[in-house]
């Protein structure tokens, strides 16, 4: 039994756990305003809002309904474009009309939902933020400029007082009045269920792309909607975060931004807002993509996975030994990644993450990489370099990095590292680039790490000829 | 005026194919298609699939009552493969079941045994082996061979443009149902309802009057649903007709990408000759068009490549030869620009190469050679040119000199990032190049309550054509827009339509609306004159008020219409418009094929990251020749959207087929179109009001396709920035300029990387 509120109506249905929300909305509820463009979370035409009870209020997030199994909406508020409709157009809808920000109209509901969500969530409202809210939506007609104008006009009118987010959103005609009653109504809905024999699933953002037919008919064990809130614990030298934390959860943590000053720009390179709202850290690790952004990031941080079996027993697994081969893991079927513990790069440590893809945002990397450095008295005393897209798994370049230990931060050191890194990788040619390109790109990315971390040292032209 | 659909769009109430309420008993189809590009079919076994629960029937070519043929220009394309597979994705069988899931699963149970045949994916190889779809075509002006003898500078090269996936966000689809007396009604997401009707009639062996095709709107088309929407509609029609049950098919994205053709890739040779004064004296070009496995629209696309092979320039001596090459790819097809962009890229590449060789700015050559009034295009039509006025306006308005100075300064001050700049003048002919397609009809009904309903042959796909149709009628009648509505496009209301394409839809259908509206209005003026005791020429209607000699009369619009009805006056009009003056004689490749040309000039500024090979488009400035814009919101939207699509084609949109003709960029995760961050940071558009263009709809020039070609400037701006970083590089004229190509060009001297195998780009077909 799945229970949730769809727009202004309680839903109580018996459907497979993996049944996709978009199919339920469109073909069982005839709410056809939500569109299907790709069924892989890449176009945003199916974006809806998902409201969850957190700390005595309902918090909303934009999600792609094409990758959302019903089990993960259990106990929540699902809002489709039809659910925004009160007596009149909402402020977002009106702005889209005013600026002619819609042509064929097919992608428009997704954009409206994504932008509405932005004004329905907490946090300062900025130009960058309002554009970023639509980073998961593709429009093939407008060229985006009219959409930008519509969004920026809304931003300008937005009152800067710090009243309650939801009340303000209602007062500003972002969402209709019935939203104010949703919290009470959600409390009356039964708590989420769990089963233990089923296929385990996190956000499902890749699994539902790979095997929708199989998953949408089966029963699932959800890692993200099992009543347990994601958590993050900061200790003296380390941070531990639960495996079922979403990327957005991680991005919201003050401590992450404190420890990793570039964390926001890292996040911006990882997928899109709706996918980050769904995708989990453990899912990213277990998916074992050779190009997984967070695998590449956390491999550089001497991370340890805390793995739990079905009896609740845990073991600690160094992340560097987790990947055994292409999509092969050091993980038993009954085990899950409970959490990950990684070191805090406190001074004199540095971390940098780089990613280059065909399209800068919402794309899979051609090559990505992270570099961790500890520099004491001008010498590199500890270092870790990772690379994705250049081998069957995310790689920790353990041999190459030895060439720079106890070396000064200078061009000569970098010149030793670059060829050594090439010895440890084996990229293949595919749609994301030729192996020649990937080799050259990793070289450039390693240079970029050093230029970004030590701009004063690596400012000379000779960086190009290395 | 806003798009008439926009409130329905923002509330999600606009209906697309997959949103139509379904009839009881609707069945669902899925296509079983080839997974190899060229093979003989040894056996097809559907028995296991037929047994799967929910499967109703599996159709193959053997079930077709009429002809197994859907070729538009050339009858060379079957609906379903019989003995031979010609491309990966070629339909072989149509599975119909009670649910989508059952149809999809059953499809996976079909067994196909094949014997491989040699696969050709490269158009030049096709030419060598004689696989041409139509004989080569050649446009000539002057004598290029002789003229080269007098050129001070001659440059030769090769240019490669890759294809482009349309990526309409609404995938292809259709929904068909049996109608009374052996007929079929089909809802289709098509730009060409008549093409669907005609080919379905042939396949089902029915007369066209039995087939009703209805189109509400498209979630994007861009040419991809001009001819290529037909097959899916026929599959549904065939099944609905034979089963006498409604059948729907809405494509999964990956099936759509695999089975449908794209913008034609081209491989071209060019040779350009200039005199000392940088005038282009001679130009020779050969276009090898990758048509794919069937003609589809490729011969017409090829023709437009020839029409636009000199872009905005006058070149007195020209030989342009074009080959329509049959390969084992899905049949390539129309895409916004329709061969024009492919032709223009080559002349721009030739100019860039000459500029590089001569050490001058490409802009100098571009500006010196802009076509002037009464200069002849290669096909004989004389120009009424706005090329220079657009160029000069852009130069002044956007302060080109200062822009160049700022870029120079930026590049001197920055090591890790360099900027590049390029100009892109455009010139695009308006009309279908097939003369007989330049006709349209409209039906205007004035109901007895004074409200007005309009039908045309135009298909609304986001380009705002329906809005323009209502504006035209509202202007003629001088009535508020709320009195008007527009119908779905339907082959029972408006017949023998040309597809909505060639930027000409508003021009053609709008003029028919204007004619029909005027005719009714004239009749109403006579009624009003009689009623008000005046002469018809003294009657005027403004904003719904009847005037006699400019004095408001005591007669309202509603009363007038009712009076006319009671007097048995015809309040309905069907008008037919055929573009006057145009002609073309393909036997000599000369004539006056275009009603008019659209001109413009753009400047594109980009910044390239010298370390990573990534780039951003900073700014695009455009001066665009619009005539007198009928709807600036719609026209600006077309400009911005067309530009973005052109930028996508030139940058990140990379179609990758492997050597076996299998599409590798087969999903949105592997084929990237621009997202909001990829949009230029600034787009500055100036609509240049030019002299009234009599042949354009109320003077408002066509705007659908021309802006796409401003996107070409991005390629040349990136090239400019690369040269600022690596002046020694010899750039290959290959699109798209992916970050991969940029980085490889920036570090072209890094020989240590060349030990590894060739990049996939060189292995794949689209790079020639």
CSV table of C-alpha atoms in Angstrom, one decimal, chain B residues 26-30 54-59 94-99 102-103 106 235-236 239-240 243 245-248:
chain,number,residue,atom,x,y,z
B,26,UNK,CA,-7.0,1.4,-27.1
B,27,UNK,CA,-4.1,-0.8,-28.0
B,28,UNK,CA,-0.4,0.1,-27.8
B,29,UNK,CA,2.3,-0.5,-30.4
B,30,UNK,CA,6.1,-0.8,-30.4
B,54,UNK,CA,-1.4,-9.1,-23.9
B,55,UNK,CA,-0.1,-9.3,-27.4
B,56,UNK,CA,-2.9,-8.9,-29.9
B,57,UNK,CA,-1.0,-9.1,-33.2
B,58,UNK,CA,2.4,-8.6,-34.7
B,59,UNK,CA,2.5,-6.9,-38.1
B,94,UNK,CA,5.0,-3.7,-35.3
B,95,UNK,CA,4.0,-5.3,-32.1
B,96,UNK,CA,0.5,-4.4,-30.9
B,97,UNK,CA,-0.6,-5.3,-27.3
B,98,UNK,CA,-3.0,-4.3,-24.6
B,99,UNK,CA,-0.3,-2.4,-22.7
B,102,UNK,CA,3.5,-6.0,-22.9
B,103,UNK,CA,4.3,-4.6,-26.3
B,106,UNK,CA,7.1,-9.0,-26.5
B,235,UNK,CA,1.9,1.9,-38.3
B,236,UNK,CA,-0.9,3.0,-36.1
B,239,UNK,CA,-3.0,-1.7,-37.1
B,240,UNK,CA,-6.2,0.3,-36.3
B,243,UNK,CA,-7.8,-4.7,-36.1
B,245,UNK,CA,-9.5,-0.9,-32.7
B,246,UNK,CA,-7.7,2.3,-31.7
B,247,UNK,CA,-3.9,2.0,-31.6
B,248,UNK,CA,-1.4,4.4,-30.1
